[in-house]
XYZ file of C-alpha atoms in Angstrom:
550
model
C 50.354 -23.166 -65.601
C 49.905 -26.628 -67.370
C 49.028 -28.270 -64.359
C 45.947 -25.925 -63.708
C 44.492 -25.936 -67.094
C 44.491 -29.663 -66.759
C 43.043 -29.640 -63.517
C 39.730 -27.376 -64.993
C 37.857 -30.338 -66.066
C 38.533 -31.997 -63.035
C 37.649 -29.270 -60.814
C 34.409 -29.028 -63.429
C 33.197 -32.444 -62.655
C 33.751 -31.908 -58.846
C 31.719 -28.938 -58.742
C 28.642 -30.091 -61.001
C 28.890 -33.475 -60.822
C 30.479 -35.648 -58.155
C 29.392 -32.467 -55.171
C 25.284 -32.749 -56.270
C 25.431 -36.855 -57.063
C 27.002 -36.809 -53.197
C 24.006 -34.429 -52.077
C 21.444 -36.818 -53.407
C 23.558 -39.720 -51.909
C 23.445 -38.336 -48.602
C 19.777 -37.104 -48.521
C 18.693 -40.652 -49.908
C 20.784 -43.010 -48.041
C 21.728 -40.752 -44.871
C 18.674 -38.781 -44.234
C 19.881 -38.904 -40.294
C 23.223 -38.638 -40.871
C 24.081 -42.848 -40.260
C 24.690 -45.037 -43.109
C 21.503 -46.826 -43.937
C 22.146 -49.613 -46.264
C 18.781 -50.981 -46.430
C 17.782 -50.032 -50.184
C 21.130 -51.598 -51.416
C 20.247 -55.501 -49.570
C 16.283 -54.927 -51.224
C 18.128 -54.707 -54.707
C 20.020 -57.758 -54.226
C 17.521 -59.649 -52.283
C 14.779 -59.178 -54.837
C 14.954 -60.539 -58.317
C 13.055 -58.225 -59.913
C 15.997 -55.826 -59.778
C 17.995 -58.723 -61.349
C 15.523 -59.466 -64.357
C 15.999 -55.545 -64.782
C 19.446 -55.195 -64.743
C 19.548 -58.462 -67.588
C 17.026 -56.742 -69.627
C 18.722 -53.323 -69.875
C 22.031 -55.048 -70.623
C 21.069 -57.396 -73.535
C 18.518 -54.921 -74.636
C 21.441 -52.504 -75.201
C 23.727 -54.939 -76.631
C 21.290 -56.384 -79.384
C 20.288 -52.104 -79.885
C 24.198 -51.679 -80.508
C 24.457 -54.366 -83.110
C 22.004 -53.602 -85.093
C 22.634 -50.147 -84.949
C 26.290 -51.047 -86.569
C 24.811 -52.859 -88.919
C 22.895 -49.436 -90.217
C 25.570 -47.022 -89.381
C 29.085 -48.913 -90.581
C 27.906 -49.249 -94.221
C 26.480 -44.974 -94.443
C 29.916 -44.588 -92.803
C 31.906 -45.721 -95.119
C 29.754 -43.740 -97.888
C 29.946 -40.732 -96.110
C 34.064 -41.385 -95.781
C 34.826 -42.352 -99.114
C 33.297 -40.825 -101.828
C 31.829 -37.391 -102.515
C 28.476 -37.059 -104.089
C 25.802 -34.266 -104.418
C 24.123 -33.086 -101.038
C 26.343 -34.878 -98.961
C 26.399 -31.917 -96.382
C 22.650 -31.688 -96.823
C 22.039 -36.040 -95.914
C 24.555 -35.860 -93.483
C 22.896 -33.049 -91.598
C 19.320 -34.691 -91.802
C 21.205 -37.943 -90.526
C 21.543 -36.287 -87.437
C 18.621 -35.040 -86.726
C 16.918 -37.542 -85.411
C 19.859 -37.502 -82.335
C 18.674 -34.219 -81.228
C 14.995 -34.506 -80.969
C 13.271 -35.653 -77.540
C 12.484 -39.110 -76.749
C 9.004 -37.466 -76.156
C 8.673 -36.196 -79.480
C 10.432 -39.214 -81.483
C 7.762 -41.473 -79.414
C 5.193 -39.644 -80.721
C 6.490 -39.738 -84.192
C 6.869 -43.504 -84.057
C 3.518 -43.665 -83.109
C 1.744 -41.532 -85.544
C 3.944 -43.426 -88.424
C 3.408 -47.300 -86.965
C 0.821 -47.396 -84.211
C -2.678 -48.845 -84.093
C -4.492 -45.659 -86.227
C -0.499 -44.729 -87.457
C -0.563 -43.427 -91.083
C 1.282 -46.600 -92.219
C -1.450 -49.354 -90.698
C -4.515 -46.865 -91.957
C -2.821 -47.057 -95.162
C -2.276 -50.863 -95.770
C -6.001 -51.165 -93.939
C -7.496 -48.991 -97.024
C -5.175 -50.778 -99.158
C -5.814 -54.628 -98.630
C -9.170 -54.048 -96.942
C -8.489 -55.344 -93.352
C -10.601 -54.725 -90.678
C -7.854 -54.942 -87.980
C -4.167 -52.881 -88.176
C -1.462 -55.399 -89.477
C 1.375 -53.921 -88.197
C 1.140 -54.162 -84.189
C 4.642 -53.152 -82.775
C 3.513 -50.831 -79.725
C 4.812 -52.040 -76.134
C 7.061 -54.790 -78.017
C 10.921 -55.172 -77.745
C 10.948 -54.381 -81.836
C 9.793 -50.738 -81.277
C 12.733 -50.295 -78.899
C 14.876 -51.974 -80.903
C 13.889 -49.808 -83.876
C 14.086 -46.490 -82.323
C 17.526 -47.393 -80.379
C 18.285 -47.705 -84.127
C 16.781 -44.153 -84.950
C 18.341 -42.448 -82.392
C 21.961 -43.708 -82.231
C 23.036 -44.465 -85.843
C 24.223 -41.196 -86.696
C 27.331 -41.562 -83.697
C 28.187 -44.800 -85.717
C 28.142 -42.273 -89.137
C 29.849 -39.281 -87.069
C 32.587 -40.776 -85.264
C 33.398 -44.182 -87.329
C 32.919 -41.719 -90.339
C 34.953 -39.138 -89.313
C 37.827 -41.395 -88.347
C 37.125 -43.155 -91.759
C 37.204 -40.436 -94.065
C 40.791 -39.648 -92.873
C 42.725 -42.909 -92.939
C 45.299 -43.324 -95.311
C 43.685 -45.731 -98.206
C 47.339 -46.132 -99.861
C 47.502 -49.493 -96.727
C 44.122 -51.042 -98.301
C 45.947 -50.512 -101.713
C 48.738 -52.179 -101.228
C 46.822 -55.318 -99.271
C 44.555 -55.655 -102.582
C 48.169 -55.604 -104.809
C 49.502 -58.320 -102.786
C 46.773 -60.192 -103.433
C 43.906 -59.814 -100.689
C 40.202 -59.662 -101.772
C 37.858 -56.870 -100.656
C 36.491 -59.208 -97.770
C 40.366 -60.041 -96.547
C 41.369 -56.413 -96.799
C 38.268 -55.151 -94.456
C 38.890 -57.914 -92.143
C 42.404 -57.836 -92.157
C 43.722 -53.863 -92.588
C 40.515 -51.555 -92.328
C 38.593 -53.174 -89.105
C 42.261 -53.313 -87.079
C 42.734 -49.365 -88.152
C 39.042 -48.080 -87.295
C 39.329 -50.336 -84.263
C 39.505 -47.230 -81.600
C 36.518 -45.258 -83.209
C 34.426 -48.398 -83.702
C 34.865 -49.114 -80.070
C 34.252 -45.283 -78.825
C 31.277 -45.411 -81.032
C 30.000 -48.770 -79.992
C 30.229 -47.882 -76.355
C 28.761 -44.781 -76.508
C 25.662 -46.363 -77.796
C 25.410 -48.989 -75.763
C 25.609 -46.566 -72.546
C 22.827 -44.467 -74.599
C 20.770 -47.653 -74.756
C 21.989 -49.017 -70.989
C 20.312 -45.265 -69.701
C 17.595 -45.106 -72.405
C 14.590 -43.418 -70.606
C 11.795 -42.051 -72.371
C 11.884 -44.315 -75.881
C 11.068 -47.644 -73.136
C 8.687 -45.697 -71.218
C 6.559 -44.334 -74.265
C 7.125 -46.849 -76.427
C 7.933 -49.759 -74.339
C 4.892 -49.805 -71.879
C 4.534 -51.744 -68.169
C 5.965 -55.057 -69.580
C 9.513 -53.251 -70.068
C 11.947 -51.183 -67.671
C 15.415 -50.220 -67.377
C 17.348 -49.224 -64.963
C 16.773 -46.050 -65.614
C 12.972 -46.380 -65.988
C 13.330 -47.906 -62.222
C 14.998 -44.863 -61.291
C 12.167 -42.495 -62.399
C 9.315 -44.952 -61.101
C 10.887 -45.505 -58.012
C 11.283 -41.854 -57.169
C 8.027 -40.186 -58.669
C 5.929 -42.918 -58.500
C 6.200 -44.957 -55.804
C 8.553 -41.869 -53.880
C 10.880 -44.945 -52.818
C 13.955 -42.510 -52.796
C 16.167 -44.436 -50.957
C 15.626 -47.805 -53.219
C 16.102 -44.833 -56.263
C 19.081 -43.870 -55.486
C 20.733 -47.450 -54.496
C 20.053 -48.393 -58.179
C 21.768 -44.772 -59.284
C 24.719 -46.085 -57.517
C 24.278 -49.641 -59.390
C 23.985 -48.048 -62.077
C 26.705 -45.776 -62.063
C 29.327 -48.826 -61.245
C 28.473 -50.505 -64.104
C 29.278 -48.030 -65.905
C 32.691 -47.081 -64.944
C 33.199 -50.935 -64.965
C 32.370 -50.822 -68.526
C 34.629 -47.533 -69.139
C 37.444 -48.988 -67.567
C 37.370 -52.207 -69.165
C 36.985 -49.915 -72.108
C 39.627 -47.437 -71.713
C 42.180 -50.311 -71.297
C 41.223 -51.809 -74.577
C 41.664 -48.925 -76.306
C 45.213 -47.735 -75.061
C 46.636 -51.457 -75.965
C 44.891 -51.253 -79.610
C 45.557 -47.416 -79.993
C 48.609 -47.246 -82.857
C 50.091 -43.705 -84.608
C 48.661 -43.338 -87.532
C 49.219 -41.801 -91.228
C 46.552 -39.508 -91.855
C 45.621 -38.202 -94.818
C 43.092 -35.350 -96.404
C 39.899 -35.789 -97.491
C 40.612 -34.424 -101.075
C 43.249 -37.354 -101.561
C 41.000 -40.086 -99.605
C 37.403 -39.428 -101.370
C 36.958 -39.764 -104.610
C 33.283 -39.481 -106.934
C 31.691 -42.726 -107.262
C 32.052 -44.213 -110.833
C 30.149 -47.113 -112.351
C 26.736 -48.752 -111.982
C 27.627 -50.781 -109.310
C 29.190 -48.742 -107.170
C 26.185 -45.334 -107.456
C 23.518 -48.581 -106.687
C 25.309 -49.341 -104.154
C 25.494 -46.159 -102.760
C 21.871 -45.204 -103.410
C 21.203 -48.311 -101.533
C 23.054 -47.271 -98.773
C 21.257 -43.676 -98.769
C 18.479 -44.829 -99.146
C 17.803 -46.992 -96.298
C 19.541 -44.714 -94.306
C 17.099 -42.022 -94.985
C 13.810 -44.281 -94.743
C 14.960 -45.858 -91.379
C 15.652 -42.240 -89.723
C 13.573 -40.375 -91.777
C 10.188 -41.407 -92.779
C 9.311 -41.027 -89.183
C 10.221 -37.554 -89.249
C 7.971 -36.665 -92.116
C 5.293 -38.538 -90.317
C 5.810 -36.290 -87.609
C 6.113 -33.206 -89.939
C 2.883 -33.762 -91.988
C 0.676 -34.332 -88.709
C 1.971 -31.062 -88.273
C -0.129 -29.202 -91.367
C -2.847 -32.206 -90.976
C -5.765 -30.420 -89.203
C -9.397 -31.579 -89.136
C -10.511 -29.197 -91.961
C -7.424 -30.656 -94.184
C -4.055 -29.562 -94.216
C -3.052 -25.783 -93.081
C -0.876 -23.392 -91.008
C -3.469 -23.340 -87.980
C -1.121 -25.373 -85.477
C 1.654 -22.769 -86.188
C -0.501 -19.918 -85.990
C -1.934 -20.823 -82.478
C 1.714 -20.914 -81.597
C 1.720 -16.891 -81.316
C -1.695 -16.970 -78.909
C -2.207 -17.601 -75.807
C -5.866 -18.469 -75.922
C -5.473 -19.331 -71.752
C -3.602 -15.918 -70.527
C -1.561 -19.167 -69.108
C 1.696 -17.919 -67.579
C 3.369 -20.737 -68.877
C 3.087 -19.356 -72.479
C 5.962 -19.394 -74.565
C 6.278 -17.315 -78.084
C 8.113 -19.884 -80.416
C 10.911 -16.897 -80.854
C 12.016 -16.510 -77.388
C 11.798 -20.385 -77.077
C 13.935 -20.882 -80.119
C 16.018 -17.959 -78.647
C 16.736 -19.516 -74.947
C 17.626 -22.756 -76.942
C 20.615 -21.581 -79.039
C 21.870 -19.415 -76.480
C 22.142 -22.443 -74.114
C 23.318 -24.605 -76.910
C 26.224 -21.601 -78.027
C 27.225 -21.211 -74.396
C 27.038 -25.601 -74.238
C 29.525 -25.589 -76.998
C 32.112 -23.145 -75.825
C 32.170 -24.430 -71.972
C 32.138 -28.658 -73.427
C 35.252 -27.820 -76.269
C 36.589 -25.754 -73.625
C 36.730 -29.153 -71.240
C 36.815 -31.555 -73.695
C 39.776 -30.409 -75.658
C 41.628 -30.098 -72.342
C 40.352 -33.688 -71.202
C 41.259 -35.246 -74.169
C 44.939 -33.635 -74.055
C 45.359 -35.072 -70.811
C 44.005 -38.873 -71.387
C 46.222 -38.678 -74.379
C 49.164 -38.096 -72.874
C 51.762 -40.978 -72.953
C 50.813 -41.707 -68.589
C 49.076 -44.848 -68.913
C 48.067 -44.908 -65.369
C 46.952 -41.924 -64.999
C 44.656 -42.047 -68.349
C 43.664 -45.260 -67.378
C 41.906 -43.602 -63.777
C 40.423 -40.628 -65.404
C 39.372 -41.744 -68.612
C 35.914 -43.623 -67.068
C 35.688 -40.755 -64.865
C 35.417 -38.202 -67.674
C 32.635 -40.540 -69.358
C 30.682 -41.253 -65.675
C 28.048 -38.748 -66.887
C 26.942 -40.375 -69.599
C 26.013 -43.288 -67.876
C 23.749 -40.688 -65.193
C 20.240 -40.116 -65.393
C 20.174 -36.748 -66.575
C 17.027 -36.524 -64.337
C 19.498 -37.485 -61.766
C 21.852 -34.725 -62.530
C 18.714 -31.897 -62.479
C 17.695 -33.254 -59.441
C 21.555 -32.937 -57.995
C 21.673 -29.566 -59.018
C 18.654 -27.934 -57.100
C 20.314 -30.193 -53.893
C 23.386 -28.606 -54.480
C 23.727 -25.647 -55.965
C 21.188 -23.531 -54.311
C 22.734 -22.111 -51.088
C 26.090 -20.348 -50.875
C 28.791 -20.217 -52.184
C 27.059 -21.992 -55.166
C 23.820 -20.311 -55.074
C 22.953 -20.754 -58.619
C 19.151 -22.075 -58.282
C 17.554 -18.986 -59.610
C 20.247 -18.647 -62.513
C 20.124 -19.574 -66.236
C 23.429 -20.865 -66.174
C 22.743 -23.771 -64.633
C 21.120 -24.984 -68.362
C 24.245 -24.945 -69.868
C 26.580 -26.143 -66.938
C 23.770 -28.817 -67.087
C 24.296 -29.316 -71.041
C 27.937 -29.343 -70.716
C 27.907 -32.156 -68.347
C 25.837 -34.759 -71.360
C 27.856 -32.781 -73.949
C 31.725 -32.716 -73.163
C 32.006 -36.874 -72.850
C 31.068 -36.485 -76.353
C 34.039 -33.919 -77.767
C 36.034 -36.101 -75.840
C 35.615 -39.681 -77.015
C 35.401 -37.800 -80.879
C 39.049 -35.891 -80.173
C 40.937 -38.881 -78.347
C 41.438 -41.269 -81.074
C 42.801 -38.689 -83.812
C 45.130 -37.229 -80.855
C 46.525 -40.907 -79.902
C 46.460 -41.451 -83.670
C 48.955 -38.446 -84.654
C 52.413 -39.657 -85.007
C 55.199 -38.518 -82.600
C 57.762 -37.982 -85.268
C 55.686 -34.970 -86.158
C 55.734 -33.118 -83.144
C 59.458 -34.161 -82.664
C 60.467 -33.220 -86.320
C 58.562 -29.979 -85.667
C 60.819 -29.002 -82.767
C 63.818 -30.071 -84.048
C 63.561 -27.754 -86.657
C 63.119 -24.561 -83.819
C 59.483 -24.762 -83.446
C 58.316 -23.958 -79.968
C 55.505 -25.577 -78.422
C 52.859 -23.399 -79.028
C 53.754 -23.679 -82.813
C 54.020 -27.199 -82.797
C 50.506 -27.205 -81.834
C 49.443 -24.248 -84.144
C 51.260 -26.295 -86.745
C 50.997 -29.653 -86.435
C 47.941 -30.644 -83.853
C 45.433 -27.971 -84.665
C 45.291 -28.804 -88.525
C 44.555 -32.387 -87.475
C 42.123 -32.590 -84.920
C 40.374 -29.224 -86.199
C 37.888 -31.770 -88.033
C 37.279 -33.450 -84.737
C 36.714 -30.467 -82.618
C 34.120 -28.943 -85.058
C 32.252 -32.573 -85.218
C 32.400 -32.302 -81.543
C 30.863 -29.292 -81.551
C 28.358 -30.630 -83.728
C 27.721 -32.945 -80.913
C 27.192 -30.230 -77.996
C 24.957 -28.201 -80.036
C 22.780 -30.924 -81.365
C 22.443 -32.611 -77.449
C 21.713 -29.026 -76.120
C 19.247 -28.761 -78.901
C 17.851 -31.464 -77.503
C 18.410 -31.937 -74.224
C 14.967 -32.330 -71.973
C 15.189 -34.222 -68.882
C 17.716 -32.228 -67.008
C 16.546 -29.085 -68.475
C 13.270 -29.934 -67.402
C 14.119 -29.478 -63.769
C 16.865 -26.806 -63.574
C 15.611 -24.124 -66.460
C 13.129 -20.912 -65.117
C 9.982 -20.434 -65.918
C 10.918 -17.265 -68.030
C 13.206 -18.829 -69.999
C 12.398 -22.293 -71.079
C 13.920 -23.885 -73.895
C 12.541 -25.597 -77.339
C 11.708 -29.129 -76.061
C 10.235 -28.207 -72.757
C 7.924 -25.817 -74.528
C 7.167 -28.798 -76.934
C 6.481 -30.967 -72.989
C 3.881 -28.355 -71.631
C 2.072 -29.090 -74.670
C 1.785 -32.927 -75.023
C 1.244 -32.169 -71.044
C -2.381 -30.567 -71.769
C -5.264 -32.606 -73.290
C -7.094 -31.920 -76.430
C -6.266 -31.642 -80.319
C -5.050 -28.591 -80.618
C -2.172 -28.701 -77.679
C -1.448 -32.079 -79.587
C -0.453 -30.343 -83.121
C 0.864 -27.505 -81.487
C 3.208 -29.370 -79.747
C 4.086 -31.170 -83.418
C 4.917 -28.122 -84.541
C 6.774 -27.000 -82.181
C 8.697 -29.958 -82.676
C 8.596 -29.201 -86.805
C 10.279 -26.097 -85.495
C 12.777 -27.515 -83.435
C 14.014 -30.151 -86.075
C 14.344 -26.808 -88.911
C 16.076 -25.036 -86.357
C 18.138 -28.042 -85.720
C 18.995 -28.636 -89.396
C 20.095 -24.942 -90.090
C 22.698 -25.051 -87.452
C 23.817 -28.543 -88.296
C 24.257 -27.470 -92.054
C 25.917 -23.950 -90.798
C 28.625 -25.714 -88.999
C 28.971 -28.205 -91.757
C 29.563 -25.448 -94.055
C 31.989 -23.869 -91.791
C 34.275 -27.748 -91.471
C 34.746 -27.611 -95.188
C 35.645 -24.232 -95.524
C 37.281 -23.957 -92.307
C 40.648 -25.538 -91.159
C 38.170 -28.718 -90.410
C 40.619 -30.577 -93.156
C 43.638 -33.023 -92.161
C-alpha cells in the first residue's frame, strides 16, 4: 500500500508531464518518424544561441542576489518579532507573486515609463521638458521587476523556516562571546542554509524561465531562453529549432537540481524546533521599531507602489476619477462571445485554484515524504525530477497537453480539468521544496521515542509530524492558490471558451485597442489582486488559528 501512494506523483508526472513533453518532442524533432537532429547542431553552431543562453544565466543570477538582499532582511522581521498587521503586510507581500507578467508590465509602466505617473510628476515638479527617469527596454527594469515578483519566496520560505528555529543556539553564541555579525555568520546562515538554498534556486529557475516581464519590459535588445522559445515557435514557426532549445533548456535545469539536491542532503542536519510564541517576541526600543519600519517600509514601496499605480489608473478616467471601468465590466457593448461577467471569471478562478490546492498538497506531501526518506540514492534521482516543471515553459506544457491529451484513453481536450492538472504541475514543486526542509529537519529521536512508548505509525505521524510541518503545508498551500490565481500562459491554451479564468479575461482585454478595453482590463486586474488578498489573508487566518504552529 506504501509503495503505491508513493508511486502517485510519479505516475502524475508521467501522465501530464513527461507523456505530452514526449508528444511535442516527437512532432518537432520526428515529424517522419527518423531522428532529425538538425535544430540541435543550428543551436550549437550559431552563437546567437550562446549569447542567449549567457544572458539568461547571469541575468538570473544578478535577479537572485538582489532579490536576497530585499527578501533576507523582511524575513527575518516577519520571523522574529510580532507587530500590528503582520498578517495584513505579509499577505500584500505576496501579491505581487500572483499577478500576470502582463499585468505587472503594465503596472511598471504606468508607474516608471516615458508618460508613467512618476516621470509626469518630477516633469511638473522640476520643470523638464524631457522624462528623467528612462528605464524601459533596459536590464534595470528586469532587474527591478525580477525583484517584484520573487521576493516574497525569499520572505515565505526563508521566513517560514526562520520563524521556527530554536533562538536558545544564537543565545548561547552571543554568551560565549560572539557579536551579532559572528553569530549570523557563524550559527544562523549554517542553520537556514537548506531554505536559503530552496529559496535561492527557486528564483533563479523563475528568472532562468522568465517570459513575459523580458518580453514587455525588456524589448528586441533582450531574450531568454524562454523568449526564444515563444519567438521561435509563433513567430518565426521554427518548431523544430523551438523545441531543441526546450530540451536545452530543460537539461540545464535538472543539471542545476541535481547539483542542488546533492548540496542540500550533505548540509541537511535534525533540527530543534521551536514555536512561534517562544521564538517571536514584540519589538522594544527605538532602534529596533526604526529598524523594523525600515525594513517594512522598503518592502512595501519596492512591491507596492507599483500596485497602487496600477490600482489608481483603475478609477483614473478622462472625466476624472470614477467607477466607469468597473461598470463596463457587466456590458457587453460588442454582443462579443468572448464576454466574460467579472463573477463567473472570479468564479472559474477559485474553483481551479481550490481544486490546484487539493491535487498539488495531495502530490507534494507524498513527494516530499519520499525525497525525505533516509535513501540517498534514490532522493538524489527524483528530487530534480519532481522540480523539472519549473524549469518548463508553461506555454510548453499547454501546448503538450492539447498534443497529448486529446484522443483516447486521455481524451481530456474539451474538459475543465485540464486547468487544474495544468496548475498542479507549476504548483506542487512549490509544496514540495516548502515541506522538505522541515521534514529532513525533524529529529529522529522523536519518531523513535514516540514508538517506543506504543505509538503506532499512524500516531506517530498524527502526533509528532503533522504538528510540525502543518505550518509548511498551509504556506504551501498558500503557494498553489496564489500561482493558480495567477497562472496565464498555460491556462491560456488549455482553458474553454466558457470558462475562462481571471487573468485571461484581464488578456482579451489588453488584446483589443482603445481606452476603455485598456482600464477595463486594469480593473479587472484591481479585481484579481482583492480577490487575491482575501484568500491570502483567509488562509493566513486559518495558520494561526489552525494547527499551522510547531
Amino acid at each position: 500500500m506504501r509503495l503505491v501512494v508513493f508511486l502517485l506523483p510519479l505516475a502524475y508526472l508521467a501522465v501530464f508531464f513527461f507523456y505530452p513533453l514526449a508528444e511535442i518532442l516527437r512532432v518537432s524533432l520526428a515529424p517522419e518518424g527518423v531522428l532529425d537532429l538538425r535544430p540541435l547542431r543550428v543551436l550549437v553552431t550559431d552563437g546567437y544561441y550562446a549569447r542567449v543562453l549567457w544572458f539568461t544565466t547571469w541575468q538570473a543570477a544578478v535577479s537572485t542576489a538582489l532579490t536576497l538582499l530585499l527578501g533576507l532582511p523582511a524575513a527575518y522581521v516577519f520571523a522574529r518579532y510580532r507587530f500590528p498587521g503582520k498578517t495584513l503586510l505579509r499577505a500584500l507581500t505576496t501579491i505581487p507573486f500572483v499577478l500576470p507578467t502582463l499585468v505587472v508590465a503594465t503596472a511598471f509602466t504606468s508607474l516608471l515609463g516615458p508618460r508613467g505617473w512618476l516621470n509626469t510628476w518630477l516633469m511638473g515638479a522640476l520643470n523638464l521638458e524631457r522624462p528623467p527617469i528612462r528605464l524601459m527596454h533596459t536590464i534595470w527594469i528586469i532587474l527591478l521587476a525580477h525583484v517584484f515578483y520573487n521576493a516574497t519566496v525569499i520572505v515565505r520560505i526563508v521566513g517560514g523556516f526562520w520563524a521556527n528555529l530554536d533562538p536558545r543556539l544564537e543565545e548561547a553564541a552571543r554568551v560565549l562571546g560572539a557579536d551579532r555579525w559572528r553569530t549570523l555568520r557563524r550559527v544562523t546562515l549554517p542553520l537556514l542554509r537548506p531554505s536559503l538554498m530552496a529559496a535561492s534556486l527557486l528564483v533563479f529557475l523563475f528568472c532562468f524561465t522568465s517570459f513575459g516581464v523580458i518580453l514587455v519590459l525588456g524589448g528586441p535588445r533582450f531574450a531568454t531562453l524562454e523568449v526564444e522559445i515563444y519567438r521561435q515557435a509563433v513567430h518565426l514557426f521554427h518548431l523544430p529549432v523551438a523545441a531543441a532549445l526546450a530540451l536545452v533548456q530543460m537539461v540545464i535545469t535538472f543539471v542545476v537540481m541535481s547539483v542542488y539536491t546533492r548540496i542540500q542532503a550533505r548540509t541537511a542536519v535534525p533540527l530543534s524546533f521551536r514555536p512561534q510564541q517562544t521564538t517571536q517576541r514584540h519589538p522594544r526600543g527605538w532602534r529596533t521599531r526604526w529598524m523594523l519600519l525600515a525594513i517594512l517600509g522598503t518592502m512595501l514601496v519596492v512591491l507596492l507602489v507599483p500596485l497602487l499605480s496600477l490600482a489608481a489608473r483603475s478609477f483614473a478616467t478622462e472625466a476624472g476619477w470614477s467607477l466607469r471601468f468597473y461598470r463596463e465590466l457587466f456590458i457587453n457593448r460588442r454582443e462579443s462571445i468572448l464576454f466574460v461577467p467579472p463573477i463567473e471569471a472570479v468564479r472559474n478562478s477559485l474553483v481551479f485554484a481550490l481544486a490546484t490546492v487539493g491535487l498539488s498538497l495531495l502530490m507534494g506531501v507524498i513527494s516530499a515524504y519520499l525525497l525525505a526518506r533516509p535513501r540517498r540514492g534514490l532522493s538524489a534521482l527524483l528530487d530534480p525530477v519532481f522540480m523539472l516543471p519549473l524549469g518548463t515553459s508553461a506555454v510548453t506544457l499547454g501546448f503538450g497537453f492539447i498534443l497529448a491529451l486529446d484522443h483516447p484513453p486521455l481524451n481530456l481536450r474539451t474538459s475543465p480539468i485540464l486547468v487544474p492538472l495544468a496548475h498542479t504541475l507549476v504548483a506542487f514543486p512549490f509544496v514540495v521544496r516548502t515541506l522538505l526542509p522541515v521534514l529532513r529537519g525533524i529529529h529522529p529521536h522523536l519518531r523513535d521515542a514516540a514508538s517506543v512508548l506504543g505509538a503506532s505509525p499512524a500516531q506517530v505521524w498524527l502526533r509528532v509530524d503533522l504538528p510540525i510541518v502543518g505550518r509548511a503545508v498551509l504556506v504551501g498551500a498558500v503557494f498553489a492558490f496564489t500561482i493558480s490565481m495567477g497562472e496565464f500562459g498555460a491556462t491560456s491554451l488549455v482553458a474553454r471558451p466558457e470558462f475562462p479564468t481571471m487573468p485571461v479575461a484581464i488578456y482579451r482585454f489588453l488584446g483589443q485597442p482603445g481606452a476603455l478595453n485598456y482600464g477595463q482590463a486594469l480593473a479587472m486586474s484591481t479585481l484579481l489582486m482583492a480577490v487575491c488578498t482575501a484568500g491570502l489573508i483567509l488562509i493566513e487566518r486559518f495558520r494561526y488559528r489552525g494547527v499551522g504552529e510547531f
